[in-house]
Backbone as CSV, one residue per row, in Angstrom:
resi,resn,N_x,N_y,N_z,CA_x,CA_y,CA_z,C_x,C_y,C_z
1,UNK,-4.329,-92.105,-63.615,-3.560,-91.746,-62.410,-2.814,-90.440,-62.677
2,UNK,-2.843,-89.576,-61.503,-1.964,-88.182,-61.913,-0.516,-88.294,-61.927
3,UNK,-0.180,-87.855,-62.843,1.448,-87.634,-62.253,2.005,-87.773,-61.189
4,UNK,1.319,-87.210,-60.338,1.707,-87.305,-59.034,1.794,-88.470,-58.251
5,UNK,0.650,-88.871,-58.350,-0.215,-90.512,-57.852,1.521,-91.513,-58.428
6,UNK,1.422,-91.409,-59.636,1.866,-92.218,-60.481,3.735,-92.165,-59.977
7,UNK,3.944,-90.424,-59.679,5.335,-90.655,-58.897,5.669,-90.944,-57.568
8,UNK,4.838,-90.883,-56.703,4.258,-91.704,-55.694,4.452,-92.677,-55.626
9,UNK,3.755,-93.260,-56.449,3.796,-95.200,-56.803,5.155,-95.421,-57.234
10,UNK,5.856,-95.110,-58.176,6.933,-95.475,-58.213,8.288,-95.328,-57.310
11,UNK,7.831,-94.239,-56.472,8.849,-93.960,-55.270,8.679,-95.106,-54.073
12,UNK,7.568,-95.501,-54.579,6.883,-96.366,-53.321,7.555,-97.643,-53.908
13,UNK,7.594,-98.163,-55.089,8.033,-99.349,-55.246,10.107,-99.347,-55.261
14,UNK,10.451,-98.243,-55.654,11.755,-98.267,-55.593,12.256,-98.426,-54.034
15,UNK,11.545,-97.796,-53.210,11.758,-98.046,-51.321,11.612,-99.670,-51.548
16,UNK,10.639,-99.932,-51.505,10.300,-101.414,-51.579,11.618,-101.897,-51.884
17,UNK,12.078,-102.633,-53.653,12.565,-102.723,-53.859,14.338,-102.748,-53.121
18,UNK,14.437,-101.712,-53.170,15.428,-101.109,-52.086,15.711,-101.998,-50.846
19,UNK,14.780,-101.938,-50.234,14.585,-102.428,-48.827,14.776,-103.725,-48.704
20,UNK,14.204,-104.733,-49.607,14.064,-105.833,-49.789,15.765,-106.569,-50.249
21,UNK,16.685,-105.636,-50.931,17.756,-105.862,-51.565,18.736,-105.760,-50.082
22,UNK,18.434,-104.836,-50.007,19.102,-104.429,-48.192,19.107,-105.252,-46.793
23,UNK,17.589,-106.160,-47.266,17.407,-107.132,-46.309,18.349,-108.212,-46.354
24,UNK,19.165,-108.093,-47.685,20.549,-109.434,-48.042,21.564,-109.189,-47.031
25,UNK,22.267,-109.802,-46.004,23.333,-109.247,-45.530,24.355,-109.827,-46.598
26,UNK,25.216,-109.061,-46.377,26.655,-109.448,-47.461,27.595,-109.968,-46.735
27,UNK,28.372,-110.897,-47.126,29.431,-111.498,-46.424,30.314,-111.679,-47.471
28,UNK,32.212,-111.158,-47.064,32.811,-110.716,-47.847,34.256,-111.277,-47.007
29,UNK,34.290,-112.488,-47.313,35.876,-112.791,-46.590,36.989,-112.367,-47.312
30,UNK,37.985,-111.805,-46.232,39.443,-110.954,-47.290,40.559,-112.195,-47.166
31,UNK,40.646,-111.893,-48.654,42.090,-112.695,-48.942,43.315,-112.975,-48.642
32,UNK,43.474,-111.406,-47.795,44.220,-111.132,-46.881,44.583,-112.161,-45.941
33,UNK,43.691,-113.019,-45.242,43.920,-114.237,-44.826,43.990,-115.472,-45.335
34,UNK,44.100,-115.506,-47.006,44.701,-116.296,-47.482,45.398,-116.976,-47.814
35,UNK,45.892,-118.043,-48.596,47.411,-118.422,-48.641,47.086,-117.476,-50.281
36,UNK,48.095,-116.622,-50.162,48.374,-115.814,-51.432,48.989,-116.714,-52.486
37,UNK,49.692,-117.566,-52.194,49.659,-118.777,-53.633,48.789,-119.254,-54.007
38,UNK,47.531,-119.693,-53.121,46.881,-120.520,-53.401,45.303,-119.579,-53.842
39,UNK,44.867,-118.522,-54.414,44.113,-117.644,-54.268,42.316,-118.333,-55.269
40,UNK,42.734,-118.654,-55.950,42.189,-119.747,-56.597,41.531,-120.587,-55.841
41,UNK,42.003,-121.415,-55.027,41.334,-122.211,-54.602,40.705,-121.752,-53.305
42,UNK,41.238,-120.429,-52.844,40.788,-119.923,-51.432,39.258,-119.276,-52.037
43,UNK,39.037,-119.033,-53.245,37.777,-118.148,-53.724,36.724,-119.729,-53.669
44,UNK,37.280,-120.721,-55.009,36.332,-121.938,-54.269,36.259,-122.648,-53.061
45,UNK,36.409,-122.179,-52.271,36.486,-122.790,-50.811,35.057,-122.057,-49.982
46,UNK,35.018,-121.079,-50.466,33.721,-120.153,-50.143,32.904,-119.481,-51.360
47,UNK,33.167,-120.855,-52.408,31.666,-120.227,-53.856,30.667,-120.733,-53.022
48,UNK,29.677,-120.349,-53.705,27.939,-120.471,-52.917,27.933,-119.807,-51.616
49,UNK,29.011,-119.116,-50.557,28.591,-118.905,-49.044,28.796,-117.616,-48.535
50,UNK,29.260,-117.089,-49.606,29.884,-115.883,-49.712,28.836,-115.075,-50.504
51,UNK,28.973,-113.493,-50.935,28.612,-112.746,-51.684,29.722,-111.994,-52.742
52,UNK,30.934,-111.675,-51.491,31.775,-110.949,-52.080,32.737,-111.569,-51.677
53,UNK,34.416,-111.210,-52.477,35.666,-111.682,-52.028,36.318,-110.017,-51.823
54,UNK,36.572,-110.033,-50.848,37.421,-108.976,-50.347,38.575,-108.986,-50.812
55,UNK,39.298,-107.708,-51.329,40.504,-107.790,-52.380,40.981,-106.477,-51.173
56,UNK,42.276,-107.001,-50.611,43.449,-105.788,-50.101,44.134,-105.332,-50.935
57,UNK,43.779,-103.635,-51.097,45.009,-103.200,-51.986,45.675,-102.535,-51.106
58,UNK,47.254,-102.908,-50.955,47.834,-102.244,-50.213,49.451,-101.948,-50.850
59,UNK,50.121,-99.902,-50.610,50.615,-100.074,-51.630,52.031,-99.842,-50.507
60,UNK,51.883,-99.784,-49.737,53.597,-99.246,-48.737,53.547,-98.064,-48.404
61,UNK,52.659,-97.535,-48.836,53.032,-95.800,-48.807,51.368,-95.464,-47.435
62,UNK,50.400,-95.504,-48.510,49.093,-94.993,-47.472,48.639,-96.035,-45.803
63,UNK,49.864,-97.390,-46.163,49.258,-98.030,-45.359,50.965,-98.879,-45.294
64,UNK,51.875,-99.296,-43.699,52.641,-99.775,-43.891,52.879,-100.912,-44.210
65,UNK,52.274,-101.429,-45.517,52.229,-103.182,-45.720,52.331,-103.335,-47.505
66,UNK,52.190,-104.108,-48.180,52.564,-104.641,-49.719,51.613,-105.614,-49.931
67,UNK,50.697,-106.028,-51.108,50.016,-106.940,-50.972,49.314,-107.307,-52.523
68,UNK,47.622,-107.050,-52.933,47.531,-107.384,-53.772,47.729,-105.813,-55.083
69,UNK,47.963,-106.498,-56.101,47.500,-104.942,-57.326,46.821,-105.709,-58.434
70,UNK,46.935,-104.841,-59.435,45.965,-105.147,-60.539,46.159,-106.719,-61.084
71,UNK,47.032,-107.050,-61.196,47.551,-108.341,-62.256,47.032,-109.808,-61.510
72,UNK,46.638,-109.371,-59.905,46.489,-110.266,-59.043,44.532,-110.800,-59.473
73,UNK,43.889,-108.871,-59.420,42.751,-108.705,-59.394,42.232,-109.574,-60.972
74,UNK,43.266,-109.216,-61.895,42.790,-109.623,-62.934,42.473,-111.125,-63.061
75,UNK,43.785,-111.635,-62.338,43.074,-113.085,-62.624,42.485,-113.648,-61.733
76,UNK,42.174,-113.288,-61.030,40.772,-113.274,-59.605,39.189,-113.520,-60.520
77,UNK,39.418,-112.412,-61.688,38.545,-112.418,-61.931,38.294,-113.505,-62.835
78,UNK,38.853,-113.716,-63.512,38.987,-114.769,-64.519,38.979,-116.638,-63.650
79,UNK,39.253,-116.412,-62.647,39.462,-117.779,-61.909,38.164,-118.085,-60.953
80,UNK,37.199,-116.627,-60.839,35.833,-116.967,-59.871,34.684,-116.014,-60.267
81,UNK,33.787,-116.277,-59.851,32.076,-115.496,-60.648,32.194,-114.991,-59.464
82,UNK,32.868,-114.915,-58.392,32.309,-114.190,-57.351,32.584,-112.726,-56.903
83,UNK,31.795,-111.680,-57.083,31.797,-110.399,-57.219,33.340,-109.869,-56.329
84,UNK,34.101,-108.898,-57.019,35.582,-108.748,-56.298,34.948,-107.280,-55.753
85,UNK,35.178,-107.261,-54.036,35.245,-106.124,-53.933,36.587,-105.447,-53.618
86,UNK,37.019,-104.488,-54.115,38.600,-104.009,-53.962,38.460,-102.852,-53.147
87,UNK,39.273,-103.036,-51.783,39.819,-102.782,-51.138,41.138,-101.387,-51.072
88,UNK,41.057,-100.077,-51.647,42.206,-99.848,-51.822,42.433,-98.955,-50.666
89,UNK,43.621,-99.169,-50.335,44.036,-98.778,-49.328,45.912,-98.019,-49.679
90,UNK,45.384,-96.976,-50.921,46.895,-96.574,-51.174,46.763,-94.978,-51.428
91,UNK,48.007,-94.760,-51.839,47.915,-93.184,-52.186,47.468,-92.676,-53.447
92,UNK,46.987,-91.816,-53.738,46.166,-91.442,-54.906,45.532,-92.604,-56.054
93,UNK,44.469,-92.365,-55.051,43.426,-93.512,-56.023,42.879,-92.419,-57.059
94,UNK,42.995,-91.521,-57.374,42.328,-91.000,-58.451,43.247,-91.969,-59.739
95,UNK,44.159,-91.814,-59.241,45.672,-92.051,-60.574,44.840,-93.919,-60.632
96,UNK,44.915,-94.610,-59.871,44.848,-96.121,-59.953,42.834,-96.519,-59.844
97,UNK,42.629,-95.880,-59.541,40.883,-96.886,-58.537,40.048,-97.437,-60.158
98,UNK,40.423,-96.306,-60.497,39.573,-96.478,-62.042,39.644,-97.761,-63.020
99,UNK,41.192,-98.046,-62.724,41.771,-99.357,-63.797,40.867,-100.605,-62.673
100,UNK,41.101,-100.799,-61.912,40.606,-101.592,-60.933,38.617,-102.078,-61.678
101,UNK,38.164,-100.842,-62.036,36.456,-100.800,-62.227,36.861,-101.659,-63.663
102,UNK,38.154,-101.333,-64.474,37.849,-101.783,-65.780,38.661,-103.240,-66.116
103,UNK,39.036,-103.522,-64.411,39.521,-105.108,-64.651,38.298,-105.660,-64.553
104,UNK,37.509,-105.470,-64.113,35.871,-106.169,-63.887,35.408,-106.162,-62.352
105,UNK,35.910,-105.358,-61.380,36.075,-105.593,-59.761,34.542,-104.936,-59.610
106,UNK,33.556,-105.632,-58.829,32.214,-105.448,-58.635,32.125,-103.992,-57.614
107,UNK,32.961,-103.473,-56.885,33.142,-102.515,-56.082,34.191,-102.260,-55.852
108,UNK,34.551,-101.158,-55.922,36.178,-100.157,-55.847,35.883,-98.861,-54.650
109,UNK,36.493,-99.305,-53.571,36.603,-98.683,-52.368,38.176,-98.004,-52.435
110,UNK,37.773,-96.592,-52.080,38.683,-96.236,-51.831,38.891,-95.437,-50.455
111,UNK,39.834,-94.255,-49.934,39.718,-94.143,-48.480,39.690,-92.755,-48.894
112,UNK,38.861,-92.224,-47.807,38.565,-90.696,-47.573,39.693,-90.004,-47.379
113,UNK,41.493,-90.614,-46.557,42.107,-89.919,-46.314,43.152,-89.195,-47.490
114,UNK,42.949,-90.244,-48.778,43.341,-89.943,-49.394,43.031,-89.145,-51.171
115,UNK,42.062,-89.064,-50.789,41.373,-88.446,-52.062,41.079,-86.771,-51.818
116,UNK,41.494,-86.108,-52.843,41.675,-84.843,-53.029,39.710,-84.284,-53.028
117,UNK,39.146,-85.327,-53.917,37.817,-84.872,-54.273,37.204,-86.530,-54.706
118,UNK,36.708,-86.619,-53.555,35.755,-88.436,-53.445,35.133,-88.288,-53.988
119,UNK,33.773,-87.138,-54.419,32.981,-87.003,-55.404,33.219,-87.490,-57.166
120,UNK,33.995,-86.442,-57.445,34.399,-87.038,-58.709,35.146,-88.598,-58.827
121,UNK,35.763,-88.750,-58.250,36.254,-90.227,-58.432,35.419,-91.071,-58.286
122,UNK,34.165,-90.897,-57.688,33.190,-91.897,-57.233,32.447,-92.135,-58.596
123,UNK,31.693,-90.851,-59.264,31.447,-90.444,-60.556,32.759,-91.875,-61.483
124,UNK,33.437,-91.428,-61.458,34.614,-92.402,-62.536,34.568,-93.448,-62.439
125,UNK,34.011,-93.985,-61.322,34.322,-95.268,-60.752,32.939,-95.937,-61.590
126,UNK,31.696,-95.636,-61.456,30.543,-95.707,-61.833,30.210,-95.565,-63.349
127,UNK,31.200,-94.793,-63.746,31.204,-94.886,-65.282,32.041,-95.425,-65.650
128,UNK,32.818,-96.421,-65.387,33.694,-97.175,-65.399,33.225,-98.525,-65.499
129,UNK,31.572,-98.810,-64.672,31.064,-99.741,-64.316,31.226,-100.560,-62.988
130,UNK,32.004,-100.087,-62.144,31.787,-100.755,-60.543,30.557,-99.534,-59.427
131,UNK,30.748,-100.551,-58.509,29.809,-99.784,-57.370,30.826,-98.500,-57.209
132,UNK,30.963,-97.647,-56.123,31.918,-96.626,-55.649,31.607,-96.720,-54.053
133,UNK,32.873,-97.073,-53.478,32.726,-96.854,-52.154,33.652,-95.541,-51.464
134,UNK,33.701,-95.433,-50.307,34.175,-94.805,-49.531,34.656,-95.265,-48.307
135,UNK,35.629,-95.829,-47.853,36.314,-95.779,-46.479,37.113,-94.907,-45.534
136,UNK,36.721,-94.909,-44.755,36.873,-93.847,-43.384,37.647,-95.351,-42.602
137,UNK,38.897,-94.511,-42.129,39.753,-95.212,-41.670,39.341,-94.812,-40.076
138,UNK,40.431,-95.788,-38.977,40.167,-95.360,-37.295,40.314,-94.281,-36.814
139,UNK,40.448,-93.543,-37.155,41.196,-91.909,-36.779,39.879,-90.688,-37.448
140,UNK,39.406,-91.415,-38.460,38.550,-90.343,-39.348,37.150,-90.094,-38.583
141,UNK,36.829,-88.986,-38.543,35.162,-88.582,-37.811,34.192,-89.313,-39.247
142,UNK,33.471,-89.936,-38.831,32.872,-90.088,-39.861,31.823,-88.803,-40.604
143,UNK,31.238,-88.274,-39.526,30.604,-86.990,-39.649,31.000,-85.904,-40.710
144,UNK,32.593,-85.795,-41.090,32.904,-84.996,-42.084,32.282,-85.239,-43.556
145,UNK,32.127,-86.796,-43.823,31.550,-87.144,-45.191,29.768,-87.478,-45.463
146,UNK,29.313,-86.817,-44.231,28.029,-87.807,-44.124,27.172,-87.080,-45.571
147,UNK,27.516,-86.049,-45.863,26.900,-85.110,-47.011,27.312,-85.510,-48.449
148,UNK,27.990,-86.645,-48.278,28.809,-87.135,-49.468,28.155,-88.718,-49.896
149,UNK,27.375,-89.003,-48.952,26.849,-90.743,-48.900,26.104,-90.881,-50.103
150,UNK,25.093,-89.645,-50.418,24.182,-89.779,-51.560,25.245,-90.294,-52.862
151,UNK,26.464,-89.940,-53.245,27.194,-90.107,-54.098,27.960,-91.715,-54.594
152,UNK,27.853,-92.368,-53.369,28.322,-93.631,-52.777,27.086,-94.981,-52.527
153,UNK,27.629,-95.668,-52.953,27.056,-97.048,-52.939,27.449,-97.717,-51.521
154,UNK,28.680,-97.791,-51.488,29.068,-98.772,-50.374,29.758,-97.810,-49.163
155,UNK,29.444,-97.086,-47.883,30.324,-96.572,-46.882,31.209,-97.709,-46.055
156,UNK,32.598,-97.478,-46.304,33.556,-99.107,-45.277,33.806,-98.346,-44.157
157,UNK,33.448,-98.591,-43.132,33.785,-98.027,-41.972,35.097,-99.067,-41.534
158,UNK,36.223,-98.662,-41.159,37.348,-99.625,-40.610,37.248,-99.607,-38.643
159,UNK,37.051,-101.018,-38.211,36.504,-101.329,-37.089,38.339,-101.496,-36.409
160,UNK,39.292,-101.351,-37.119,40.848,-101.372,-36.836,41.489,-100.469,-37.404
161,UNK,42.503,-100.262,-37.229,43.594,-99.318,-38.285,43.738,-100.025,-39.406
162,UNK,43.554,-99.213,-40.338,44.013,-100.194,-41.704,45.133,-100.590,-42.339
163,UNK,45.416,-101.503,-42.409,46.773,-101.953,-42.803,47.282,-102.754,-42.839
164,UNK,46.948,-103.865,-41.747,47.093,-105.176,-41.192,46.343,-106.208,-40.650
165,UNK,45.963,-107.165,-41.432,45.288,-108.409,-41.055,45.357,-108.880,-39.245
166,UNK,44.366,-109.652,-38.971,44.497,-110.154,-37.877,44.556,-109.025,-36.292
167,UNK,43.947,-107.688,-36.725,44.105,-106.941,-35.285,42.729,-107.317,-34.457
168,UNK,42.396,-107.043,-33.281,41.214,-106.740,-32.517,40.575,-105.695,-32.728
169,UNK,38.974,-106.017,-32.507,38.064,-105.557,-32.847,38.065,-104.244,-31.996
170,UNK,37.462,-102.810,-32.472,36.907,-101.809,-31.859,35.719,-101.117,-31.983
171,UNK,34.727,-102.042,-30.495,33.791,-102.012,-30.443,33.477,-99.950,-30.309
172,UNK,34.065,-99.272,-30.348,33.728,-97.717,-30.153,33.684,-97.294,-31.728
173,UNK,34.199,-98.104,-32.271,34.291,-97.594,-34.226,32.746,-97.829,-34.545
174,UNK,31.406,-98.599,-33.863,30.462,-98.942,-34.018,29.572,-97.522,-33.987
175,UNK,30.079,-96.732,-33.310,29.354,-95.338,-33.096,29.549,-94.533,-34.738
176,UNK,30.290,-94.775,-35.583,30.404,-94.737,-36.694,28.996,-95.004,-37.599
177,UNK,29.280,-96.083,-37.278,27.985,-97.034,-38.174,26.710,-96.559,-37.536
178,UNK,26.340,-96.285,-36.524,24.991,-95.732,-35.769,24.996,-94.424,-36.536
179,UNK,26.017,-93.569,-36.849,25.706,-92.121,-37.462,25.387,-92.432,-38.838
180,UNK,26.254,-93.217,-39.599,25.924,-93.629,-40.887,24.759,-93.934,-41.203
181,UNK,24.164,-94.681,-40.510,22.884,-95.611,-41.116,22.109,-94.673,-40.802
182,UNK,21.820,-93.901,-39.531,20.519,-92.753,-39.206,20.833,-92.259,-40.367
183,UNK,21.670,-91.472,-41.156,21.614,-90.582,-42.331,21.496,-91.089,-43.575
184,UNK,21.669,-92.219,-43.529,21.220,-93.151,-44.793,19.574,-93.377,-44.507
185,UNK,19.208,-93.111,-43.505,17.667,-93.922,-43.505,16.749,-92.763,-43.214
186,UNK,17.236,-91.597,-43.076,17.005,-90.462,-43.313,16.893,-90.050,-44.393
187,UNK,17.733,-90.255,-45.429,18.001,-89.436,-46.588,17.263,-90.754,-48.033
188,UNK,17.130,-91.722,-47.042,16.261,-92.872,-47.918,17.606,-93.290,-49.283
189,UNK,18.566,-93.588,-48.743,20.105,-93.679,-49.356,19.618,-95.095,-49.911
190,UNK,20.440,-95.281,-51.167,20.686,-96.652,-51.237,22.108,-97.033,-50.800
191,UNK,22.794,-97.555,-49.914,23.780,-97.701,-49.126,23.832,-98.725,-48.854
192,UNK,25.018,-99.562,-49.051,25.648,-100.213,-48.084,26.703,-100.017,-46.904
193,UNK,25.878,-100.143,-45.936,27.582,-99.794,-44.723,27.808,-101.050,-44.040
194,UNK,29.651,-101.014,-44.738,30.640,-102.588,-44.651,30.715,-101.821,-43.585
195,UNK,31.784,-103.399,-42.814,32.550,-103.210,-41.434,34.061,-103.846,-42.327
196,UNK,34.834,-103.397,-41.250,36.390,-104.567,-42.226,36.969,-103.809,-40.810
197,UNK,37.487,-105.046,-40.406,38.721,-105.434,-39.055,38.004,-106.222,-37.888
198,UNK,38.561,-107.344,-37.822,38.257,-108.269,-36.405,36.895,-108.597,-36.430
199,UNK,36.211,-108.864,-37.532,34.890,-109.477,-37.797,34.848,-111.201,-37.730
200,UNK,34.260,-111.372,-36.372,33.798,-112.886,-36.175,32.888,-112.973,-35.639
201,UNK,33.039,-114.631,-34.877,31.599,-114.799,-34.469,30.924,-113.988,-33.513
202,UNK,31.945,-113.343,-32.200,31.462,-112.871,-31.161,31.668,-111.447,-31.664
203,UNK,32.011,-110.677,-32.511,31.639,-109.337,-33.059,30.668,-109.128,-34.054
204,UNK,30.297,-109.578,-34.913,29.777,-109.769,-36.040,28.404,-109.236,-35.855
205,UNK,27.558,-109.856,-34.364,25.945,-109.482,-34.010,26.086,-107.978,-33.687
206,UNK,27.008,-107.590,-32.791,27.145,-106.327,-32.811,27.239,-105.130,-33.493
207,UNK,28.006,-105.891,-35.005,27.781,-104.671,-35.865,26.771,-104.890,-36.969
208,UNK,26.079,-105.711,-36.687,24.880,-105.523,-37.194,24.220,-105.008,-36.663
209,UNK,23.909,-105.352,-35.382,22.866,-104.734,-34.469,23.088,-102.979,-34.709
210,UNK,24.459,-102.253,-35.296,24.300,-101.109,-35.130,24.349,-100.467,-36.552
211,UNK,24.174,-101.382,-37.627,23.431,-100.813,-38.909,24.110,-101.291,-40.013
212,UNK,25.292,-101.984,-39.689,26.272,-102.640,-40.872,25.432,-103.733,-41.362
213,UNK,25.103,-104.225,-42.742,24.954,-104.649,-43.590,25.836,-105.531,-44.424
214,UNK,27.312,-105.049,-44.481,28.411,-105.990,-44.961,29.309,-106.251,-44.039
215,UNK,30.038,-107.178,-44.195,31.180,-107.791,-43.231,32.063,-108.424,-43.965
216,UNK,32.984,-107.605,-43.673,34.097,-108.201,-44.232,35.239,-109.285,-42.919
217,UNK,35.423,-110.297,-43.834,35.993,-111.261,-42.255,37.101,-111.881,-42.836
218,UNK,38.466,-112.068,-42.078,39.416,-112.261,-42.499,39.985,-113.737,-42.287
219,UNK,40.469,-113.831,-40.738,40.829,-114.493,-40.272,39.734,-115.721,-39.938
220,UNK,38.635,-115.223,-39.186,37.362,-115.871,-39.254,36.488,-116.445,-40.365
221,UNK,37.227,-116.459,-41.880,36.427,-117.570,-42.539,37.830,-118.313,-43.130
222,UNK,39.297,-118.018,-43.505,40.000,-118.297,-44.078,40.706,-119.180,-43.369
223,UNK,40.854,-118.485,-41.732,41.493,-119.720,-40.546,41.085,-120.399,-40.087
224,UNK,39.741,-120.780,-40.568,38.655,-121.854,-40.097,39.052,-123.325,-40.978
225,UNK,38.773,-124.503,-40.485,38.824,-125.772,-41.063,37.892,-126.084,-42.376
226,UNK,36.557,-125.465,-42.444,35.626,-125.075,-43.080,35.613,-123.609,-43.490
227,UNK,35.746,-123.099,-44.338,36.044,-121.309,-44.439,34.492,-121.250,-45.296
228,UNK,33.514,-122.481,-45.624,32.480,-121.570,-46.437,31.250,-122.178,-45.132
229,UNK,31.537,-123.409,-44.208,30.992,-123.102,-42.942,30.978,-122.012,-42.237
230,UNK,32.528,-121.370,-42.050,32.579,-120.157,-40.947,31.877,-119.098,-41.851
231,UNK,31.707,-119.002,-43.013,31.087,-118.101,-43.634,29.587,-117.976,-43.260
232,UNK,29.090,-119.163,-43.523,27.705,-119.600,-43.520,27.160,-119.048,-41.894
233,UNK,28.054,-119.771,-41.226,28.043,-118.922,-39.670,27.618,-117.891,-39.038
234,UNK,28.728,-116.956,-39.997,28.534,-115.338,-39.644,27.870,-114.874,-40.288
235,UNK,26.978,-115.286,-41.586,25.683,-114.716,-41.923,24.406,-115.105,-41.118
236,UNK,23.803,-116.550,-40.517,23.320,-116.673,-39.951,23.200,-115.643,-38.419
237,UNK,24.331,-115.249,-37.745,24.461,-114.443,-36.597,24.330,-113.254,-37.093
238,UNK,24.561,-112.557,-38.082,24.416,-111.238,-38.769,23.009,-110.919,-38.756
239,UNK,22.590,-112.420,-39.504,20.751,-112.148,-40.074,19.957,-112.076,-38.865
240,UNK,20.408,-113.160,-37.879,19.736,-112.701,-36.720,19.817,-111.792,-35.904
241,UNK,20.681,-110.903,-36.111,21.101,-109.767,-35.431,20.271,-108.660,-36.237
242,UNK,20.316,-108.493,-37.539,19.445,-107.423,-38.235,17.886,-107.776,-38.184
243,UNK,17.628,-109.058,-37.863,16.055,-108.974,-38.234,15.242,-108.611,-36.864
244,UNK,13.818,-107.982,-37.116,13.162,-107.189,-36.442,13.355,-108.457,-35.168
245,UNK,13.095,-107.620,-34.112,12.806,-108.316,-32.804,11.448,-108.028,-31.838
C-alpha cells in the first residue's frame, strides 16, 4: 500500500473511530443542585446513569456567587470513579485551572471571558492530563473563538448567565451551538459541544437537535425523586433527538 493509500486508511479509521465515540451523548448533572453536605452520596445516586459530574467553580469575583474549590474537587475524587468535569467560572484561570487537571478532574473548563491567552492554558491543561475546555458565557459571540476549537476538546456554550443555579432556559443561545458544530464538522474537530443552564426534559431535544452532545442538568436530575432515573431520561430524549431521522 502507498503511503498515501495507507494515510488515507488511517484518516479513514480515526473519522470512524471519532464518530462512533461522538455517537455517546454525555450526561453531566451539576452539583450545584446538590445538597453540598451530602456530595458523596449525591455522586452515588447517579453512578451507572451518568457520564460526568459537573463541578461549579465559582469564586465571587468572575461570577456573583461562592461555591466549590479544590479541597472539595479533591475528595470528589477520591469518593467516586465518575469522571469530574470542572466547571470554572472565576478570575484568572491561568493562576488556578491547572491544579484542578492535577487533582485528577477528567475536564477543566474554563471561560473565554477571562483568559488572557485560551490557547496556552488549554496546552497546560492537557499536559497536566485533563481534557481542555472552553466556555463562552450569554453575552459572548461565539464566532470570536471559532479559530480556536482545533485547540479544545470540550466547547461549553452557557444556555443562561453564568453564575446561578436554577435560571430559565435560552432557547436563542442555541444559535451558538448551530455555529459551533458546522465548524467542528467542517474542520473534522474532535469536539465536544456541552450545553449548561436550564437543561431538562422539555429543553434537552432541542439542544441536541442543534448539535450539543453534552448536557449538563442541574435541577432536573438532583430535584428529581429518582436523580439517576431523571438522568436516564434525558439521555434517552437527547439520543432520540441526535439520531438520524
Amino acid at each position: 500500500m502507498s503511503g498515501l493509500r495507507r494515510g488515507f486508511a488511517t484518516y479513514t479509521v480515526r473519522v470512524a473511530q471519532f464518530q462512533a465515540a461522538q455517537a455517546d451523548t454525555v450526561i453531566a448533572p451539576s452539583l450545584l443542585a446538590a445538597d453540598f453536605a451530602r456530595l458523596a452520596e449525591a455522586a452515588d445516586a447517579v453512578e451507572g446513569a451518568v457520564d460526568w459530574l459537573h463541578v461549579d467553580v465559582m469564586d465571587n469575583h468572575f461570577v456573583p456567587n461562592l461555591t466549590l474549590g479544590p479541597p472539595i474537587v479533591k475528595s470528589l475524587k477520591a469518593a467516586t470513579d465518575i469522571p469530574l468535569d470542572c466547571h470554572l467560572m472565576i478570575e484568572d484561570p491561568a493562576r488556578w485551572a491547572v491544579g484542578y487537571a492535577e487533582l485528577g478532574a477528567y475536564n477543566v473548563t474554563f471561560h473565554a471571558e477571562a483568559s488572557d491567552d485560551p490557547v496556552a492554558l488549554a496546552k497546560d491543561l492537557r499536559a497536566a492530563g485533563a481534557k481542555a475546555g472552553l466556555a463562552i458565557d450569554r453575552d459572548t459571540p461565539v464566532e470570536d473563538y471559532l479559530d480556536l476549537l482545533p485547540e479544545f476538546d470540550t466547547l461549553l456554550i452557557m444556555t443562561i448567565k453564568a453564575g446561578f443555579g436554577g435560571q430559565q432556559f435560552i432557547p436563542a443561545m442555541l444559535d451558538k451551538v448551530r455555529t459551533a458544530r458546522a465548524r467542528a464538522a467542517s474542520g473534522h474537530l474532535e469536539l465536544r459541544i456541552e450545553v449548561d443552564g436550564g437543561i431538562a426534559d422539555d429543553t434537552i431535544a432541542a439542544a441536541a437537535e442543534a448539535g450539543a452532545d453534552a448536557f449538563v442538568a442541574g435541577t432536573a436530575v438532583y430535584g428529581a425523586d429518582d436523580p439517576a432515573a431523571a438522568a436516564e431520561r434525558l439521555r434517552a430524549r437527547a439520543d432520540a433527538a441526535r439520531s438520524p431521522h
